Coordinates of C-alpha atoms and ligand atoms in Angstrom, one line a residue:
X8 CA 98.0 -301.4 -79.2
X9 CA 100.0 -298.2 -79.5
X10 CA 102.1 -295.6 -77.9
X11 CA 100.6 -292.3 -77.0
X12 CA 101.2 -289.6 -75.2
X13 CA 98.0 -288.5 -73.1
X14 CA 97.0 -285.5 -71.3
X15 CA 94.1 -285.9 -69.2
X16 CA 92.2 -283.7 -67.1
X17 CA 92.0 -284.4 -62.9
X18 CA 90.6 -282.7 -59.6
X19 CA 94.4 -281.1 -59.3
X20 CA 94.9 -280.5 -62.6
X21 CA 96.2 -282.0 -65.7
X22 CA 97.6 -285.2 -65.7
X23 CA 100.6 -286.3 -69.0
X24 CA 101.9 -289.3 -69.5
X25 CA 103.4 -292.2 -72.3
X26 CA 100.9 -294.8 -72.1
X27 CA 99.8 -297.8 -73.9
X28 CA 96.5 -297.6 -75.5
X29 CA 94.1 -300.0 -77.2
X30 CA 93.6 -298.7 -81.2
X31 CA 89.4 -298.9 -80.3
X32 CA 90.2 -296.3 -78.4
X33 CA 91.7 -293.8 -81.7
X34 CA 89.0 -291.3 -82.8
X35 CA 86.7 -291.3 -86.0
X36 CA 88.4 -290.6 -89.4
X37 CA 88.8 -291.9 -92.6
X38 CA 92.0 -292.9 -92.6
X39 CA 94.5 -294.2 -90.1
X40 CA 97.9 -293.4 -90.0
X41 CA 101.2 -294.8 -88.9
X42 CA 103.1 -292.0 -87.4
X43 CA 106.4 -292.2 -88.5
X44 CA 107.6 -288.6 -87.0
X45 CA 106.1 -285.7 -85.0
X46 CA 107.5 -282.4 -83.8
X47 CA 107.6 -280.2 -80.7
X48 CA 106.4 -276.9 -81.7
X49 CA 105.8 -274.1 -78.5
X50 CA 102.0 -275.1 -78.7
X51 CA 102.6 -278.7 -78.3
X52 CA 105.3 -277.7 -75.1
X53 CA 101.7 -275.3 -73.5
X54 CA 99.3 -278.5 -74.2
X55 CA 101.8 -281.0 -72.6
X56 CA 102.8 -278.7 -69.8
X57 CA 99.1 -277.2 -69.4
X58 CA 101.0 -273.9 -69.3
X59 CA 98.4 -272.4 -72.2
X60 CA 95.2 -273.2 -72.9
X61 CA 95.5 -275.4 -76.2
X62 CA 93.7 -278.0 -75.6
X63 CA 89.8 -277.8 -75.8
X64 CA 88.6 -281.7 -74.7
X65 CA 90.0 -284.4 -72.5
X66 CA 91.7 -286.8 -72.7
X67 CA 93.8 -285.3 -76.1
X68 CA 96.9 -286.8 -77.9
X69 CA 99.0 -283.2 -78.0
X70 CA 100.8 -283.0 -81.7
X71 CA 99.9 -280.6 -84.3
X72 CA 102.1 -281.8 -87.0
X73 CA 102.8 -285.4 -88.3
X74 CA 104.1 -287.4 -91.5
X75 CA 103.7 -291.1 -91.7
X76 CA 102.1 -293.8 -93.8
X77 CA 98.8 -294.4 -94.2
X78 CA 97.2 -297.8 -92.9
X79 CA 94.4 -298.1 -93.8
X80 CA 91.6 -295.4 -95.4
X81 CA 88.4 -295.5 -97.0
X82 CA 88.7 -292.1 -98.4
X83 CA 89.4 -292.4 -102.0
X84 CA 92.5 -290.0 -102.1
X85 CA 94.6 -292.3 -100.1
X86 CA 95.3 -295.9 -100.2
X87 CA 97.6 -298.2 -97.7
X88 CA 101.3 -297.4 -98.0
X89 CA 100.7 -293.9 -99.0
X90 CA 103.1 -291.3 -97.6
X91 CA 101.4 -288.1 -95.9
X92 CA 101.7 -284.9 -94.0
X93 CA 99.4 -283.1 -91.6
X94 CA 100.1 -279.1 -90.2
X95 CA 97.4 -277.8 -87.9
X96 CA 93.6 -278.3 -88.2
X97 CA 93.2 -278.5 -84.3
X98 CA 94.7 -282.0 -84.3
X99 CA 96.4 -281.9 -81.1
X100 CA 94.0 -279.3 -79.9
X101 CA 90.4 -281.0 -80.9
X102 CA 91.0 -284.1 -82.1
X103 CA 94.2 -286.3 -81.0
X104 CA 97.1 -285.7 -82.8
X105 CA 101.4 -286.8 -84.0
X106 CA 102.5 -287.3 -80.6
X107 CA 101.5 -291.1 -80.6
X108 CA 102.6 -294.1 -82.4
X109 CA 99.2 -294.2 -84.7
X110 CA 96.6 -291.1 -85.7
X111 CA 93.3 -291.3 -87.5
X112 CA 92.3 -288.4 -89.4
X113 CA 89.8 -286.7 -91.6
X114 CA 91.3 -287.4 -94.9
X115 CA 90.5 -283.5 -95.8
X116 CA 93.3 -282.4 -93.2
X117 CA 96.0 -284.3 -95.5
X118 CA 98.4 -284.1 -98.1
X119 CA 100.6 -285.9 -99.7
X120 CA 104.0 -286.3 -98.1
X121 CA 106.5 -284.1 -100.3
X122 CA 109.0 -286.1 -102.0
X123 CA 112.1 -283.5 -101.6
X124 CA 112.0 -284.5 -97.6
X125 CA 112.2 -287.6 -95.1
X126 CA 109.5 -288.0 -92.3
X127 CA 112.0 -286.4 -89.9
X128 CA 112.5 -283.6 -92.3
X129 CA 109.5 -282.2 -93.1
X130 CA 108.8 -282.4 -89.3
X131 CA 112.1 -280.6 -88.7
X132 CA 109.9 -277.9 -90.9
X133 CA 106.7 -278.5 -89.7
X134 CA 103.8 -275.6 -88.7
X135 CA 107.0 -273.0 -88.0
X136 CA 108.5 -273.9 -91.3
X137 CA 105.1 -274.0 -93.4
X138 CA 104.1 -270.6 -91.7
X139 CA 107.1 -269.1 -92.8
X140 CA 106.9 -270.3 -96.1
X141 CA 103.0 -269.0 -95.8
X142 CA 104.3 -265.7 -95.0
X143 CA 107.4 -265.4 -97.8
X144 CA 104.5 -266.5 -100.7
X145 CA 101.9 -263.3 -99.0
X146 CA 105.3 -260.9 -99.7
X147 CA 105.5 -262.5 -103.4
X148 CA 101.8 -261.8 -103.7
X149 CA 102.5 -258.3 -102.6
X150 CA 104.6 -257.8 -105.4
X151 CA 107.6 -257.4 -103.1
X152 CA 111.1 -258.8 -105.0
X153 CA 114.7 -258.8 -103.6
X154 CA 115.4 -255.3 -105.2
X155 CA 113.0 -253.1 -103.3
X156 CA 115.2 -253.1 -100.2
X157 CA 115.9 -254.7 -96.4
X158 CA 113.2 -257.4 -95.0
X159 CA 113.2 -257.5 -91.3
X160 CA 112.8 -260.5 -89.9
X161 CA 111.7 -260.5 -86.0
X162 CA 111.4 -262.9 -83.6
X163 CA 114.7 -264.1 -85.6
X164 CA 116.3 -267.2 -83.3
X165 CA 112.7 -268.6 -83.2
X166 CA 111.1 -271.3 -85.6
X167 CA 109.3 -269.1 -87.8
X168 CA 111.8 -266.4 -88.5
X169 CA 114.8 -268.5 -88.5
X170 CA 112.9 -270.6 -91.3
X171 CA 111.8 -266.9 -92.8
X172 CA 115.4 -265.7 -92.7
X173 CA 116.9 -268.9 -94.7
X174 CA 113.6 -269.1 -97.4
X175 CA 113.9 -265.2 -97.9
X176 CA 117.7 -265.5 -98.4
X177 CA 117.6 -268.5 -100.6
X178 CA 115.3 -266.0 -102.6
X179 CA 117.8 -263.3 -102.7
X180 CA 116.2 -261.1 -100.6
X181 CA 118.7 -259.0 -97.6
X182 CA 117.3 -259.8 -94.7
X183 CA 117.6 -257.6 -91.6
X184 CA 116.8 -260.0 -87.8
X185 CA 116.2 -258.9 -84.9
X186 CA 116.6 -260.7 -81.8
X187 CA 116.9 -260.4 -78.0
X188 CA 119.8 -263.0 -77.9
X189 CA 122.6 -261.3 -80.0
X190 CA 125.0 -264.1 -78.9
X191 CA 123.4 -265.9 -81.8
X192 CA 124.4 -263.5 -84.1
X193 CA 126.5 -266.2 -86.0
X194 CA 124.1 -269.1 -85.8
X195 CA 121.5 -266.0 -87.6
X196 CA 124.1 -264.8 -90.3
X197 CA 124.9 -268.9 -91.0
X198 CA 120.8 -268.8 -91.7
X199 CA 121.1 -265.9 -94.5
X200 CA 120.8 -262.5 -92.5
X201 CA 122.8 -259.5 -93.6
X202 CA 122.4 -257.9 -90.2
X203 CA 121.3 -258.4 -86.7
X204 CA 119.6 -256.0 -84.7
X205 CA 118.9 -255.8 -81.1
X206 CA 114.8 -256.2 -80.7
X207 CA 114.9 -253.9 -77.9
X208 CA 115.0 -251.4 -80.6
X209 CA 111.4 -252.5 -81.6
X210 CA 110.0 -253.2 -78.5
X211 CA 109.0 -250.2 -76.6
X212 CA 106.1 -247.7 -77.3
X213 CA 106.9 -245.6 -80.6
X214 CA 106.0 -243.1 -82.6
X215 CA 103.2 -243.8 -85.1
X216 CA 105.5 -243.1 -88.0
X217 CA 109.5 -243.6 -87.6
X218 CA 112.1 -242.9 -90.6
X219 CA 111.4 -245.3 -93.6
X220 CA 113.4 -248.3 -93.7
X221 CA 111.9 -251.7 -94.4
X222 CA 110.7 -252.3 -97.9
X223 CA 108.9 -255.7 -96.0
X224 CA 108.7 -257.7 -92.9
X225 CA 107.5 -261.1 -91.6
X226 CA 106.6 -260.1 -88.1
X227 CA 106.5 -263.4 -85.5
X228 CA 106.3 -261.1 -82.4
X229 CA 102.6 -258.5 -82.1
X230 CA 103.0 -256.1 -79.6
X231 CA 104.8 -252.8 -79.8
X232 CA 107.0 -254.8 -82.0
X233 CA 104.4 -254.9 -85.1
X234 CA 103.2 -251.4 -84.6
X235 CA 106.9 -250.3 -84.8
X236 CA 107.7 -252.3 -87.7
X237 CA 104.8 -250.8 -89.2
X238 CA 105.6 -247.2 -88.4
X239 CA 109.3 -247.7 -89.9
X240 CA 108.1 -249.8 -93.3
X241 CA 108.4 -247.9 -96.4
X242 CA 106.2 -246.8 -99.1
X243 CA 103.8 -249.4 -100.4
X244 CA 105.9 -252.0 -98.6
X245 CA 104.2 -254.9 -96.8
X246 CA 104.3 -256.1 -93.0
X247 CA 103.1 -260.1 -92.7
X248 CA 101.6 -260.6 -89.4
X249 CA 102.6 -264.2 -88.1
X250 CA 103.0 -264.3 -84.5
X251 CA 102.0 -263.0 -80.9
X252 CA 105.8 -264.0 -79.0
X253 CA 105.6 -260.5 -77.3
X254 CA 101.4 -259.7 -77.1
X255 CA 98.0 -259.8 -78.6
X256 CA 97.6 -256.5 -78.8
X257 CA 98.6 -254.0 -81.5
X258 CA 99.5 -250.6 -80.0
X259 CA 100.2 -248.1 -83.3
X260 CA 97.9 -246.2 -85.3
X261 CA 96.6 -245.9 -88.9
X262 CA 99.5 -243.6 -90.0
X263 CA 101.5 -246.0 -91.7
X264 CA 98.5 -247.3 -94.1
X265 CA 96.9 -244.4 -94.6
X266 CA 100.0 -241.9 -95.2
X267 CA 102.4 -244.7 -96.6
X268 CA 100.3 -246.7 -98.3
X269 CA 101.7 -249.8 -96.1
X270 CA 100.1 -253.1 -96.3
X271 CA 99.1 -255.3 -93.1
X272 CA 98.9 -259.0 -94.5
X273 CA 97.7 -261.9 -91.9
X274 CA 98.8 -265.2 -92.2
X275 CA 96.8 -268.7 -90.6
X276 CA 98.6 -272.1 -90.8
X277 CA 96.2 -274.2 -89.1
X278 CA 92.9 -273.7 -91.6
X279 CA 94.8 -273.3 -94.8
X280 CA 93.5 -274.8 -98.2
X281 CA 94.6 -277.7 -99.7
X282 CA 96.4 -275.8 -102.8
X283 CA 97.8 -273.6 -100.4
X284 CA 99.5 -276.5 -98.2
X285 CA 100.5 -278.1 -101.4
X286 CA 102.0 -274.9 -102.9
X287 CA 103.6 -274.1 -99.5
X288 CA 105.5 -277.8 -99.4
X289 CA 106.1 -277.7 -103.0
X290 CA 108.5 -274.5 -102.2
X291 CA 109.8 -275.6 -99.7
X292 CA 111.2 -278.6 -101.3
X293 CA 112.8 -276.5 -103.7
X294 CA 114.4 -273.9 -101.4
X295 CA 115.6 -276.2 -98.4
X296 CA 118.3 -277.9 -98.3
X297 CA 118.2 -281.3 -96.3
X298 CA 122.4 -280.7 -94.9
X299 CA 120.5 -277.3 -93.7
X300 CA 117.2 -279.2 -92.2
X301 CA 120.1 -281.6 -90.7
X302 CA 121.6 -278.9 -89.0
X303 CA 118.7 -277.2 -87.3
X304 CA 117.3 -280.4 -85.7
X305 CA 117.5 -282.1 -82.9
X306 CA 115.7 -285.8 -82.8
X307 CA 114.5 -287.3 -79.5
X308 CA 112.3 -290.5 -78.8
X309 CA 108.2 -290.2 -77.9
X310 CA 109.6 -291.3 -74.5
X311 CA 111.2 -288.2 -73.9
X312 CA 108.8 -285.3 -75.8
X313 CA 107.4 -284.7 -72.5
X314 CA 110.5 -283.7 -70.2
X315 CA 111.5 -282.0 -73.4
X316 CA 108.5 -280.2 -73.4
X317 CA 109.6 -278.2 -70.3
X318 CA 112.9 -277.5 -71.4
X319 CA 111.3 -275.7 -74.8
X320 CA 109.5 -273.6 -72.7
X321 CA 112.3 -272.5 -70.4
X322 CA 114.0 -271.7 -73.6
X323 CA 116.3 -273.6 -73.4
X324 CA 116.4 -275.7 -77.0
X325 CA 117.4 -274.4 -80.0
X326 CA 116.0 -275.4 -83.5
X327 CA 113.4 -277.6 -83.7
X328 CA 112.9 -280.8 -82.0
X329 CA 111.6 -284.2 -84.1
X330 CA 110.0 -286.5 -82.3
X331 CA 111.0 -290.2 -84.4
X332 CA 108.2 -292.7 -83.1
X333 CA 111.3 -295.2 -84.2
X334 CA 113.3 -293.9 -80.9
Ligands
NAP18 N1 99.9 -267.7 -87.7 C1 100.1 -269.0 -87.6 O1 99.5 -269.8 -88.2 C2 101.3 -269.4 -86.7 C3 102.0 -270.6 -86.9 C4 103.1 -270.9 -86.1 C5 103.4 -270.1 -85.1 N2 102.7 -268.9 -84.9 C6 103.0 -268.0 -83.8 O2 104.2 -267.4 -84.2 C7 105.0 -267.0 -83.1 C8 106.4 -267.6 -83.2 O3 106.2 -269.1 -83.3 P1 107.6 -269.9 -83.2 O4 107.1 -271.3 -83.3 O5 108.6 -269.3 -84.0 O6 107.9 -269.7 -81.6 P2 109.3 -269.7 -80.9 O7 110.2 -270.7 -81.6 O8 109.0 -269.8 -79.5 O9 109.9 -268.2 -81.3 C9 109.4 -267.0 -80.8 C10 110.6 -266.0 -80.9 O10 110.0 -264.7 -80.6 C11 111.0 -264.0 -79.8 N3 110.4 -263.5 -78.6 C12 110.0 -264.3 -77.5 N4 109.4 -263.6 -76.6 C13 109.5 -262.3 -77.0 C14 109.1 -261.0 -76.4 N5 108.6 -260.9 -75.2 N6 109.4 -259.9 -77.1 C15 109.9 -260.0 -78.4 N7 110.3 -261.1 -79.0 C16 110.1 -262.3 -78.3 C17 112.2 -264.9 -79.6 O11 113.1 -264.7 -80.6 P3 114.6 -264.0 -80.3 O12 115.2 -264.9 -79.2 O13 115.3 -264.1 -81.5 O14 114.3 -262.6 -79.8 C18 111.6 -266.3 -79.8 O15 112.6 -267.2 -80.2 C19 104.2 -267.6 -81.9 O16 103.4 -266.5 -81.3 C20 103.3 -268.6 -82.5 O17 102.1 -268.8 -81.7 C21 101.6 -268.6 -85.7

């Protein structure tokens, strides 16, 4: 037996709750996991609430990330005992995922728990942390380095850009956030930024080219937002597309690639390769440090994700919540 939290579809609507379940009842894989830690990242808060349409079949295990120990496995890359990490791959969407005391999982989805972090650690990281680590590597690739200028960071208090703004300052780089909630100002310079800009700056229809100023940004928020950070990015510089926090759509015009010679790079957590997810991790254990990870989370019992659920989505928590199957 083990702890889950299930979301089941009824007549009214969705139905959450902790419950007890029988370990017949896990789904295939090759290996089974003992959760040690999960996370509460804002798709895991739609899926629990039912305030987004995340998951796709009933009854789901909500949970995107997890790190625990494996069980037991007849896949040949991981034996009993072995430490390991999950980001993404619909788990918590398609198949059931972290938010539960046991997982089992298509060996594929794994990899090896990185040594430079706890269970609660990496899942103080997790999908927001791993993105922005995604993100910082596609700027490397671009051949953008500290010297070429200011990075702007937007969606800034959030997971990904407040994991962008420490990673790109660890790396040297002046970072530039921008935020709606200015009151955090501090809380954004302790993370690494130089400056801190009001996001209502960005967020209203613009022209398709504004004066150059970015040399790069990692973009968490779409919308007007992108196509303004676009228009203002300077010559050959690069924009990484992460996020959707203010829209789908992409309101600007060719200008800035065409006449600038600006690069729009996209980034996916959730279907990543193997070497990428190990490459990601392997950074990230060498440009976090855990009194930092400390610091940014906040670690609550599986009895609790679901009220805290609701609270994430009113906005009202700040860093990023662990979930510690342990209580
Ligand atoms: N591509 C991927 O694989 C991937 C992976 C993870 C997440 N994401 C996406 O990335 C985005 C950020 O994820 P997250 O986990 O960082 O979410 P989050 O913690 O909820 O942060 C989003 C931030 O965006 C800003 N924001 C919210 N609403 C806004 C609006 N209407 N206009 C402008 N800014 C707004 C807020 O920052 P301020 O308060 O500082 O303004 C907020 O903290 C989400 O859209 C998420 O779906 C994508």
């Amino acid at each position: 037996m083990f702890k889950a939290i299930l979301i089941d579809k009824q007549d009214e609507g969705q139905r959450v709750a902790l419950e007890t379940l029988d370990e017949s009842r896990l789904p295939e894989g090759d290996v089974t996991v003992r959760v040690e830690c999960s996370t509460l990242n804002y798709k895991d808060a739609l899926a629990i609430t039912g305030k987004g349409p995340v998951v796709r079949s009933f009854p789901m295990v909500p949970g995107i990330d997890l790190a625990g120990t494996v069980e037991s496995s007849t896949a040949e890359a991981y034996q009993p005992g072995d430490s390991v990490l999950l980001n993404g791959w619909g788990v918590g969407e398609t198949h059931w995922g972290g938010l539960a005391e046991k997982a089992r999982l298509d060996s594929r989805w794994l990899i090896p728990h990185p040594t430079a972090f706890s269970a609660r650690q990496s899942m103080a990281i997790g999908t927001a942390g791993y993105t922005a680590m995604l993100a910082v590597i596609a700027l490397e690739r671009q051949g953008i380095t500290p010297d070429r200028g200011e990075v702007l960071v937007t969606g800034a208090n959030g997971g990904v850009g407040s994991y962008a703004i420490a990673l790109l300052s660890r790396l040297g780089y002046w970072v530039v956030a921008s935020t709606g909630r200015l009151e955090e100002t501090a809380y954004l310079e302790s993370l690494g930024a130089q400056e801190v800009i009001d996001r209502q700056t960005l967020s209203e229809p613009g022209r398709p080219l504004a004066k150059e100023r970015w040399a790069a940004a990692i973009d968490s928020v779409g919308s007007h937002t992108l196509a303004n950070v676009l228009a203002g990015t300077r010559y050959d510089g690069t924009v990484v597309a992460c996020g959707l926090a203010q829209g789908m759509d992409l309101p600007g015009s060719v200008a800035p690639f065409i006449l600038r010679g600006v690069t729009l790079s996209g980034i996916d957590s959730v279907m990543r390769s193997y070497a990428d997810r190990v490459e990601a991790w392997q950074r990230l254990g060498e440009l976090l440090a855990s009194e930092q990870l400390e610091a940014i989370m906040d670690t609550i019992g599986l009895d609790e994700a679901i009220d805290k659920a609701g609270e994430l989505l009113a906005g009202r928590v700040r860093g990023r919540v662990v979930v510690d199957m342990a209580g």
